[in-house]
Amino acid sequence: MAADAALLDWVSLGPARLVFRTYGWDRPTLSLGRSEPFPAGWDERALSREGIAVARRPTGGNAVLHWEEVTFALAATLPGPWRLTPRGFANEAAEALAEALRGCGVNAARVDAATPRPAPARPGEAPCFARIESGEVGAAGYKVAGLASRFSRTGALCHASVPLSARHREIVSFRSDGAQAEASLASGARSIGELLGFPSHAAGLADRLAQDLADRLAEAVAARFGVCLVEAPFSMLGLEEEPAVFTGPRARGL
């Protein structure tokens, strides 16, 4: 995710820059919000035993276990030609994701700020998917995507984690308060694969769903921001290639 922090720096140079990418992971990885404590609250031995990598996100929010999912990063100059505030940018990113999910057959929607919700979790208090907050994306009463943002004076970065299977809920195996988190996740979070009725560990179906979602996300982002996205290597943006922990990166920029 260090590459995404570099993308935020790049778009912040403006005056009208936007870049979007989707990626997966070559092994299960626990990502922590930029202010989240670690290792307090976590079983480091269990993480090591199961081969779980640990990374720190440049964005906020709480912990996510990235495992059989689509991750996307969207960064743009603000206010840019789209004349967006930071909150407006985050809302557009969530709306693009909800639109892409609907195209995949999941009746998703951005959670409205007017909808009564519990107070946001403090850093490290609970996993990201243990509760849904304003501006995130839900479907059928469940949280189906976790979103987090970071803003510079002239730019914005939004991350989203979209689980394809139930593996993301295994995060409870590595927390000291696992029982409490397990109940919250079981009642409030689902993957899009589960909502679509995919059988467990259906790798071929998951791969096709990931590709379909990535393509629909690119279309939704292009339409909402009024841009033409083109495939581009990181070097074209003057950036070094991303760390090897990422697999199958796809970068698109304006």
PDB file of C-alpha atoms in Angstrom, residues 1 20-27 66-74 159-162 210-211 213-215 245-252:
ATOM      1  CA  MET A   1       0.000   0.000   0.000  1.00  0.00           C
ATOM      2  CA  PHE A  20      -7.372   4.343 -10.102  1.00  0.00           C
ATOM      3  CA  ARG A  21      -6.159   0.796  -9.631  1.00  0.00           C
ATOM      4  CA  THR A  22      -7.384  -2.584  -8.426  1.00  0.00           C
ATOM      5  CA  TYR A  23      -5.207  -5.316  -7.005  1.00  0.00           C
ATOM      6  CA  GLY A  24      -5.104  -8.566  -5.065  1.00  0.00           C
ATOM      7  CA  TRP A  25      -2.692 -10.114  -2.593  1.00  0.00           C
ATOM      8  CA  ASP A  26      -0.170 -12.931  -2.962  1.00  0.00           C
ATOM      9  CA  ARG A  27      -0.838 -14.096   0.618  1.00  0.00           C
ATOM     10  CA  HIS A  66      -7.185  -9.093   2.916  1.00  0.00           C
ATOM     11  CA  TRP A  67      -7.876 -12.615   1.696  1.00  0.00           C
ATOM     12  CA  GLU A  68      -9.783 -13.508  -1.474  1.00  0.00           C
ATOM     13  CA  GLU A  69     -10.883  -9.972  -2.226  1.00  0.00           C
ATOM     14  CA  VAL A  70     -10.625  -7.048  -4.613  1.00  0.00           C
ATOM     15  CA  THR A  71      -8.828  -3.999  -3.260  1.00  0.00           C
ATOM     16  CA  PHE A  72      -9.059  -0.677  -5.034  1.00  0.00           C
ATOM     17  CA  ALA A  73      -7.374   2.678  -4.645  1.00  0.00           C
ATOM     18  CA  LEU A  74      -8.683   5.914  -6.130  1.00  0.00           C
ATOM     19  CA  HIS A 159      -9.105   2.645  -0.307  1.00  0.00           C
ATOM     20  CA  ALA A 160     -11.794  -0.015  -0.475  1.00  0.00           C
ATOM     21  CA  SER A 161     -11.699  -3.684   0.474  1.00  0.00           C
ATOM     22  CA  VAL A 162     -14.341  -5.855  -1.223  1.00  0.00           C
ATOM     23  CA  ALA A 210     -12.939 -10.196  -9.312  1.00  0.00           C
ATOM     24  CA  GLN A 211     -12.268  -9.378 -12.965  1.00  0.00           C
ATOM     25  CA  LEU A 213     -15.894  -6.106 -10.536  1.00  0.00           C
ATOM     26  CA  ALA A 214     -12.565  -4.509 -11.494  1.00  0.00           C
ATOM     27  CA  ASP A 215     -13.839  -3.733 -14.998  1.00  0.00           C
ATOM     28  CA  VAL A 245       3.449  -8.189  -1.842  1.00  0.00           C
ATOM     29  CA  PHE A 246       0.915  -7.042  -4.418  1.00  0.00           C
ATOM     30  CA  THR A 247      -0.103  -9.286  -7.297  1.00  0.00           C
ATOM     31  CA  GLY A 248      -1.825  -8.491 -10.542  1.00  0.00           C
ATOM     32  CA  PRO A 249      -1.741  -4.674 -10.222  1.00  0.00           C
ATOM     33  CA  ARG A 250      -3.782  -2.680 -12.666  1.00  0.00           C
ATOM     34  CA  ALA A 251      -3.202   1.052 -12.733  1.00  0.00           C
ATOM     35  CA  ARG A 252      -5.269   3.506 -14.678  1.00  0.00           C
TER      36      ARG A 252
END
